[in-house]
mmCIF file with all atom_site columns, C-alpha atoms in Angstrom:
data_model
loop_
_atom_site.group_PDB
_atom_site.id
_atom_site.type_symbol
_atom_site.label_atom_id
_atom_site.label_alt_id
_atom_site.label_comp_id
_atom_site.label_asym_id
_atom_site.label_entity_id
_atom_site.label_seq_id
_atom_site.pdbx_PDB_ins_code
_atom_site.Cartn_x
_atom_site.Cartn_y
_atom_site.Cartn_z
_atom_site.occupancy
_atom_site.B_iso_or_equiv
_atom_site.pdbx_formal_charge
_atom_site.auth_seq_id
_atom_site.auth_comp_id
_atom_site.auth_asym_id
_atom_site.auth_atom_id
_atom_site.pdbx_PDB_model_num
ATOM 1   C CA . MET A 1 1   ? -14.532 29.042 38.921 1.00 48.00 ? 1   MET A CA 1
ATOM 2   C CA . ASP A 1 2   ? -11.509 31.548 39.107 1.00 73.00 ? 2   ASP A CA 1
ATOM 3   C CA . HIS A 1 3   ? -10.554 32.716 35.271 1.00 77.00 ? 3   HIS A CA 1
ATOM 4   C CA . PHE A 1 4   ? -6.998  32.144 35.877 1.00 78.00 ? 4   PHE A CA 1
ATOM 5   C CA . LEU A 1 5   ? -7.642  28.514 37.032 1.00 84.00 ? 5   LEU A CA 1
ATOM 6   C CA . LEU A 1 6   ? -10.074 28.025 34.517 1.00 86.00 ? 6   LEU A CA 1
ATOM 7   C CA . ILE A 1 7   ? -7.417  29.555 31.794 1.00 88.00 ? 7   ILE A CA 1
ATOM 8   C CA . ASP A 1 8   ? -4.612  27.370 33.110 1.00 86.00 ? 8   ASP A CA 1
ATOM 9   C CA . LYS A 1 9   ? -7.091  23.854 32.502 1.00 85.00 ? 9   LYS A CA 1
ATOM 10  C CA . LEU A 1 10  ? -7.781  25.259 28.847 1.00 86.00 ? 10  LEU A CA 1
ATOM 11  C CA . ILE A 1 11  ? -4.700  26.637 27.728 1.00 86.00 ? 11  ILE A CA 1
ATOM 12  C CA . ASN A 1 12  ? -3.214  23.231 27.143 1.00 82.00 ? 12  ASN A CA 1
ATOM 13  C CA . GLY A 1 13  ? -6.369  21.085 26.223 1.00 79.00 ? 13  GLY A CA 1
ATOM 14  C CA . GLN A 1 14  ? -8.230  21.109 22.457 1.00 83.00 ? 14  GLN A CA 1
ATOM 15  C CA . CYS A 1 15  ? -8.298  24.029 20.460 1.00 89.00 ? 15  CYS A CA 1
ATOM 16  C CA . TRP A 1 16  ? -10.200 25.051 17.809 1.00 92.00 ? 16  TRP A CA 1
ATOM 17  C CA . ILE A 1 17  ? -9.343  27.362 14.850 1.00 95.00 ? 17  ILE A CA 1
ATOM 18  C CA . MET A 1 18  ? -12.115 30.515 13.980 1.00 97.00 ? 18  MET A CA 1
ATOM 19  C CA . ASP A 1 19  ? -10.588 31.133 10.482 1.00 97.00 ? 19  ASP A CA 1
ATOM 20  C CA . ILE A 1 20  ? -11.131 32.964 7.327  1.00 97.00 ? 20  ILE A CA 1
ATOM 21  C CA . LEU A 1 21  ? -9.740  29.753 5.557  1.00 96.00 ? 21  LEU A CA 1
ATOM 22  C CA . PRO A 1 22  ? -11.711 26.449 5.874  1.00 95.00 ? 22  PRO A CA 1
ATOM 23  C CA . CYS A 1 23  ? -8.528  24.463 7.022  1.00 93.00 ? 23  CYS A CA 1
ATOM 24  C CA . GLN A 1 24  ? -4.700  24.945 7.816  1.00 92.00 ? 24  GLN A CA 1
ATOM 25  C CA . VAL A 1 25  ? -2.965  25.459 4.286  1.00 93.00 ? 25  VAL A CA 1
ATOM 26  C CA . PRO A 1 26  ? -0.267  22.400 3.983  1.00 91.00 ? 26  PRO A CA 1
ATOM 27  C CA . LYS A 1 27  ? 3.520   23.369 3.936  1.00 88.00 ? 27  LYS A CA 1
ATOM 28  C CA . ASP A 1 28  ? 4.181   22.262 0.427  1.00 90.00 ? 28  ASP A CA 1
ATOM 29  C CA . SER A 1 29  ? 0.513   23.914 -1.069 1.00 90.00 ? 29  SER A CA 1
ATOM 30  C CA . ALA A 1 30  ? 1.218   25.265 -4.848 1.00 92.00 ? 30  ALA A CA 1
ATOM 31  C CA . GLY A 1 31  ? -1.132  28.224 -3.873 1.00 92.00 ? 31  GLY A CA 1
ATOM 32  C CA . GLN A 1 32  ? 0.015   31.813 -2.837 1.00 95.00 ? 32  GLN A CA 1
ATOM 33  C CA . TYR A 1 33  ? -0.536  31.987 1.125  1.00 94.00 ? 33  TYR A CA 1
ATOM 34  C CA . PHE A 1 34  ? 2.284   34.481 1.965  1.00 93.00 ? 34  PHE A CA 1
ATOM 35  C CA . ALA A 1 35  ? 1.273   36.614 -0.316 1.00 95.00 ? 35  ALA A CA 1
ATOM 36  C CA . ALA A 1 36  ? -2.587  36.432 0.141  1.00 95.00 ? 36  ALA A CA 1
ATOM 37  C CA . ASP A 1 37  ? -1.600  36.507 3.889  1.00 94.00 ? 37  ASP A CA 1
ATOM 38  C CA . ARG A 1 38  ? 0.341   39.652 3.473  1.00 94.00 ? 38  ARG A CA 1
ATOM 39  C CA . TYR A 1 39  ? -3.069  41.493 2.147  1.00 96.00 ? 39  TYR A CA 1
ATOM 40  C CA . PHE A 1 40  ? -5.316  40.052 4.797  1.00 95.00 ? 40  PHE A CA 1
ATOM 41  C CA . ARG A 1 41  ? -3.069  41.460 7.376  1.00 93.00 ? 41  ARG A CA 1
ATOM 42  C CA . GLN A 1 42  ? -2.911  44.966 5.830  1.00 94.00 ? 42  GLN A CA 1
ATOM 43  C CA . PRO A 1 43  ? -4.318  47.635 9.091  1.00 93.00 ? 43  PRO A CA 1
ATOM 44  C CA . GLU A 1 44  ? -7.200  48.375 7.117  1.00 93.00 ? 44  GLU A CA 1
ATOM 45  C CA . ARG A 1 45  ? -8.073  44.719 6.263  1.00 94.00 ? 45  ARG A CA 1
ATOM 46  C CA . LEU A 1 46  ? -7.281  43.522 10.178 1.00 93.00 ? 46  LEU A CA 1
ATOM 47  C CA . LYS A 1 47  ? -9.278  46.510 11.431 1.00 95.00 ? 47  LYS A CA 1
ATOM 48  C CA . ALA A 1 48  ? -12.458 45.154 9.233  1.00 95.00 ? 48  ALA A CA 1
ATOM 49  C CA . LEU A 1 49  ? -11.662 41.632 10.209 1.00 96.00 ? 49  LEU A CA 1
ATOM 50  C CA . TYR A 1 50  ? -11.477 42.239 13.871 1.00 96.00 ? 50  TYR A CA 1
ATOM 51  C CA . ARG A 1 51  ? -14.667 44.235 13.840 1.00 97.00 ? 51  ARG A CA 1
ATOM 52  C CA . ARG A 1 52  ? -16.248 41.000 12.276 1.00 97.00 ? 52  ARG A CA 1
ATOM 53  C CA . PHE A 1 53  ? -14.886 39.015 14.668 1.00 97.00 ? 53  PHE A CA 1
ATOM 54  C CA . ALA A 1 54  ? -16.015 41.338 17.937 1.00 98.00 ? 54  ALA A CA 1
ATOM 55  C CA . GLU A 1 55  ? -19.349 41.378 16.620 1.00 97.00 ? 55  GLU A CA 1
ATOM 56  C CA . THR A 1 56  ? -19.650 37.547 16.035 1.00 97.00 ? 56  THR A CA 1
ATOM 57  C CA . PHE A 1 57  ? -18.517 37.554 19.998 1.00 97.00 ? 57  PHE A CA 1
ATOM 58  C CA . LEU A 1 58  ? -21.333 39.816 20.636 1.00 97.00 ? 58  LEU A CA 1
ATOM 59  C CA . LYS A 1 59  ? -23.729 38.036 19.324 1.00 96.00 ? 59  LYS A CA 1
ATOM 60  C CA . VAL A 1 60  ? -22.499 34.851 21.128 1.00 96.00 ? 60  VAL A CA 1
ATOM 61  C CA . ASN A 1 61  ? -22.448 36.948 24.327 1.00 96.00 ? 61  ASN A CA 1
ATOM 62  C CA . CYS A 1 62  ? -26.488 37.286 23.817 1.00 96.00 ? 62  CYS A CA 1
ATOM 63  C CA . TYR A 1 63  ? -26.446 33.702 25.031 1.00 94.00 ? 63  TYR A CA 1
ATOM 64  C CA . TYR A 1 64  ? -23.783 33.568 27.502 1.00 94.00 ? 64  TYR A CA 1
ATOM 65  C CA . GLU A 1 65  ? -21.846 35.812 30.226 1.00 96.00 ? 65  GLU A CA 1
ATOM 66  C CA . MET A 1 66  ? -18.448 36.586 28.637 1.00 96.00 ? 66  MET A CA 1
ATOM 67  C CA . ALA A 1 67  ? -15.691 38.335 30.531 1.00 97.00 ? 67  ALA A CA 1
ATOM 68  C CA . VAL A 1 68  ? -12.995 39.706 28.287 1.00 97.00 ? 68  VAL A CA 1
ATOM 69  C CA . SER A 1 69  ? -9.563  41.193 28.858 1.00 96.00 ? 69  SER A CA 1
ATOM 70  C CA . PHE A 1 70  ? -6.958  43.459 26.595 1.00 96.00 ? 70  PHE A CA 1
ATOM 71  C CA . ASP A 1 71  ? -4.050  43.447 28.904 1.00 92.00 ? 71  ASP A CA 1
ATOM 72  C CA . GLY A 1 72  ? -3.182  39.872 29.316 1.00 86.00 ? 72  GLY A CA 1
ATOM 73  C CA . GLY A 1 73  ? -5.968  39.235 32.310 1.00 88.00 ? 73  GLY A CA 1
ATOM 74  C CA . LYS A 1 74  ? -5.040  41.742 34.245 1.00 90.00 ? 74  LYS A CA 1
ATOM 75  C CA . ASN A 1 75  ? -8.106  43.465 33.847 1.00 94.00 ? 75  ASN A CA 1
ATOM 76  C CA . TRP A 1 76  ? -11.778 41.887 33.340 1.00 96.00 ? 76  TRP A CA 1
ATOM 77  C CA . THR A 1 77  ? -14.960 43.142 32.314 1.00 97.00 ? 77  THR A CA 1
ATOM 78  C CA . VAL A 1 78  ? -18.121 41.067 32.088 1.00 97.00 ? 78  VAL A CA 1
ATOM 79  C CA . ASN A 1 79  ? -20.246 41.886 29.544 1.00 98.00 ? 79  ASN A CA 1
ATOM 80  C CA . PRO A 1 80  ? -18.887 44.939 27.864 1.00 98.00 ? 80  PRO A CA 1
ATOM 81  C CA . ASP A 1 81  ? -20.257 47.465 26.172 1.00 98.00 ? 81  ASP A CA 1
ATOM 82  C CA . PRO A 1 82  ? -21.332 46.792 22.967 1.00 98.00 ? 82  PRO A CA 1
ATOM 83  C CA . GLU A 1 83  ? -19.770 49.767 20.721 1.00 98.00 ? 83  GLU A CA 1
ATOM 84  C CA . GLU A 1 84  ? -16.456 50.649 23.326 1.00 97.00 ? 84  GLU A CA 1
ATOM 85  C CA . PHE A 1 85  ? -15.947 46.729 23.008 1.00 98.00 ? 85  PHE A CA 1
ATOM 86  C CA . VAL A 1 86  ? -16.086 46.688 18.766 1.00 97.00 ? 86  VAL A CA 1
ATOM 87  C CA . GLN A 1 87  ? -13.833 49.845 19.205 1.00 97.00 ? 87  GLN A CA 1
ATOM 88  C CA . LYS A 1 88  ? -10.976 48.006 21.110 1.00 96.00 ? 88  LYS A CA 1
ATOM 89  C CA . THR A 1 89  ? -11.065 45.105 19.483 1.00 97.00 ? 89  THR A CA 1
ATOM 90  C CA . ALA A 1 90  ? -11.001 46.533 15.690 1.00 95.00 ? 90  ALA A CA 1
ATOM 91  C CA . GLY A 1 91  ? -8.016  48.880 17.027 1.00 93.00 ? 91  GLY A CA 1
ATOM 92  C CA . LEU A 1 92  ? -6.004  45.516 18.785 1.00 92.00 ? 92  LEU A CA 1
ATOM 93  C CA . SER A 1 93  ? -2.092  46.588 18.231 1.00 84.00 ? 93  SER A CA 1
ATOM 94  C CA . ALA A 1 94  ? 0.923   45.075 19.142 1.00 78.00 ? 94  ALA A CA 1
ATOM 95  C CA . GLY A 1 95  ? 1.036   44.854 23.096 1.00 79.00 ? 95  GLY A CA 1
ATOM 96  C CA . SER A 1 96  ? -2.478  44.067 23.607 1.00 85.00 ? 96  SER A CA 1
ATOM 97  C CA . TYR A 1 97  ? -4.501  41.158 22.724 1.00 92.00 ? 97  TYR A CA 1
ATOM 98  C CA . LEU A 1 98  ? -8.066  39.723 23.342 1.00 97.00 ? 98  LEU A CA 1
ATOM 99  C CA . ARG A 1 99  ? -8.765  36.766 25.690 1.00 96.00 ? 99  ARG A CA 1
ATOM 100 C CA . ILE A 1 100 ? -12.205 36.034 26.223 1.00 97.00 ? 100 ILE A CA 1
ATOM 101 C CA . VAL A 1 101 ? -13.759 33.664 29.083 1.00 95.00 ? 101 VAL A CA 1
ATOM 102 C CA . ILE A 1 102 ? -17.130 32.077 28.757 1.00 94.00 ? 102 ILE A CA 1
ATOM 103 C CA . ALA A 1 103 ? -17.006 30.304 32.396 1.00 92.00 ? 103 ALA A CA 1
ATOM 104 C CA . SER A 1 104 ? -20.149 28.581 32.155 1.00 90.00 ? 104 SER A CA 1
ATOM 105 C CA . GLU A 1 105 ? -19.256 26.893 28.990 1.00 90.00 ? 105 GLU A CA 1
ATOM 106 C CA . GLU A 1 106 ? -15.499 26.566 30.060 1.00 91.00 ? 106 GLU A CA 1
ATOM 107 C CA . VAL A 1 107 ? -14.470 27.926 26.732 1.00 93.00 ? 107 VAL A CA 1
ATOM 108 C CA . LEU A 1 108 ? -11.377 30.545 26.219 1.00 94.00 ? 108 LEU A CA 1
ATOM 109 C CA . ILE A 1 109 ? -11.192 32.800 23.041 1.00 96.00 ? 109 ILE A CA 1
ATOM 110 C CA . ASP A 1 110 ? -7.731  34.381 21.870 1.00 96.00 ? 110 ASP A CA 1
ATOM 111 C CA . LEU A 1 111 ? -7.474  37.234 19.412 1.00 97.00 ? 111 LEU A CA 1
ATOM 112 C CA . ASP A 1 112 ? -3.817  38.665 18.821 1.00 94.00 ? 112 ASP A CA 1
ATOM 113 C CA . PRO A 1 113 ? -2.948  41.310 16.846 1.00 90.00 ? 113 PRO A CA 1
ATOM 114 C CA . GLN A 1 114 ? -1.775  40.247 13.343 1.00 87.00 ? 114 GLN A CA 1
ATOM 115 C CA . ASP A 1 115 ? -3.460  37.054 13.364 1.00 93.00 ? 115 ASP A CA 1
ATOM 116 C CA . THR A 1 116 ? -6.214  36.652 10.714 1.00 95.00 ? 116 THR A CA 1
ATOM 117 C CA . TYR A 1 117 ? -7.581  33.721 13.203 1.00 96.00 ? 117 TYR A CA 1
ATOM 118 C CA . ALA A 1 118 ? -8.701  33.713 16.817 1.00 97.00 ? 118 ALA A CA 1
ATOM 119 C CA . THR A 1 119 ? -8.124  30.401 19.419 1.00 95.00 ? 119 THR A CA 1
ATOM 120 C CA . VAL A 1 120 ? -10.823 28.821 20.628 1.00 95.00 ? 120 VAL A CA 1
ATOM 121 C CA . TYR A 1 121 ? -10.073 26.289 23.757 1.00 93.00 ? 121 TYR A CA 1
ATOM 122 C CA . CYS A 1 122 ? -12.658 24.296 25.562 1.00 88.00 ? 122 CYS A CA 1
ATOM 123 C CA . THR A 1 123 ? -12.678 21.534 27.895 1.00 77.00 ? 123 THR A CA 1
ATOM 124 C CA . ASP A 1 124 ? -14.544 18.892 26.564 1.00 71.00 ? 124 ASP A CA 1
ATOM 125 C CA . GLY A 1 125 ? -12.590 18.747 23.149 1.00 66.00 ? 125 GLY A CA 1
ATOM 126 C CA . GLU A 1 126 ? -15.917 20.048 21.460 1.00 71.00 ? 126 GLU A CA 1
ATOM 127 C CA . LEU A 1 127 ? -17.308 23.152 20.755 1.00 75.00 ? 127 LEU A CA 1
ATOM 128 C CA . PRO A 1 128 ? -20.432 24.526 21.892 1.00 79.00 ? 128 PRO A CA 1
ATOM 129 C CA . GLY A 1 129 ? -22.756 23.914 19.047 1.00 88.00 ? 129 GLY A CA 1
ATOM 130 C CA . LEU A 1 130 ? -24.035 27.601 19.319 1.00 89.00 ? 130 LEU A CA 1
ATOM 131 C CA . ILE A 1 131 ? -20.657 29.340 19.085 1.00 91.00 ? 131 ILE A CA 1
ATOM 132 C CA . THR A 1 132 ? -20.309 27.612 16.095 1.00 92.00 ? 132 THR A CA 1
ATOM 133 C CA . GLU A 1 133 ? -23.318 28.424 14.191 1.00 94.00 ? 133 GLU A CA 1
ATOM 134 C CA . ILE A 1 134 ? -23.104 32.016 14.874 1.00 95.00 ? 134 ILE A CA 1
ATOM 135 C CA . ALA A 1 135 ? -19.206 31.966 13.473 1.00 95.00 ? 135 ALA A CA 1
ATOM 136 C CA . VAL A 1 136 ? -20.130 30.131 10.473 1.00 95.00 ? 136 VAL A CA 1
ATOM 137 C CA . ARG A 1 137 ? -23.065 32.470 9.921  1.00 95.00 ? 137 ARG A CA 1
ATOM 138 C CA . GLU A 1 138 ? -20.806 35.364 10.190 1.00 95.00 ? 138 GLU A CA 1
ATOM 139 C CA . GLY A 1 139 ? -18.330 33.908 7.342  1.00 96.00 ? 139 GLY A CA 1
ATOM 140 C CA . PHE A 1 140 ? -16.185 31.821 9.507  1.00 97.00 ? 140 PHE A CA 1
ATOM 141 C CA . PHE A 1 141 ? -14.699 28.842 9.323  1.00 97.00 ? 141 PHE A CA 1
ATOM 142 C CA . ILE A 1 142 ? -14.276 26.578 12.148 1.00 94.00 ? 142 ILE A CA 1
ATOM 143 C CA . TRP A 1 143 ? -11.341 23.601 12.265 1.00 94.00 ? 143 TRP A CA 1
ATOM 144 C CA . LYS A 1 144 ? -9.629  21.629 14.716 1.00 89.00 ? 144 LYS A CA 1
ATOM 145 C CA . HIS A 1 145 ? -6.298  22.377 15.374 1.00 84.00 ? 145 HIS A CA 1
ATOM 146 C CA . ASN A 1 146 ? -4.178  19.204 15.507 1.00 74.00 ? 146 ASN A CA 1
ATOM 147 C CA . GLU A 1 147 ? -0.782  19.100 17.233 1.00 55.00 ? 147 GLU A CA 1
#
């Protein structure tokens, strides 16, 4: 299936959040979410976080073919060079984002600059267990996004 057709199929479907937090913070939370969020969004912390994301995705790539784009889907690289992939992901900045397609599993992963989470879309509503297991072992939480 063409990447664009698969993306169109997935983008409006069920999504999961791969996050540093175990669930969405309630609007009326007594905690200091916005102060903590500012802390985690500092450039040096985002770079370290994005490196962790990249290494997690590389581990997933050991099991599945992965196509990646850093330019909105204009150019795709299948099974990217690990060092280059980690470097580009760690250096995400405004105007670019990481999009990953794992066609065999019908999974789309988006990582936008300045976000502390990745959005994972899948067709059947269930994220493949291996992706979840790898992400959790790398210190991320996976939770279902509720509209």
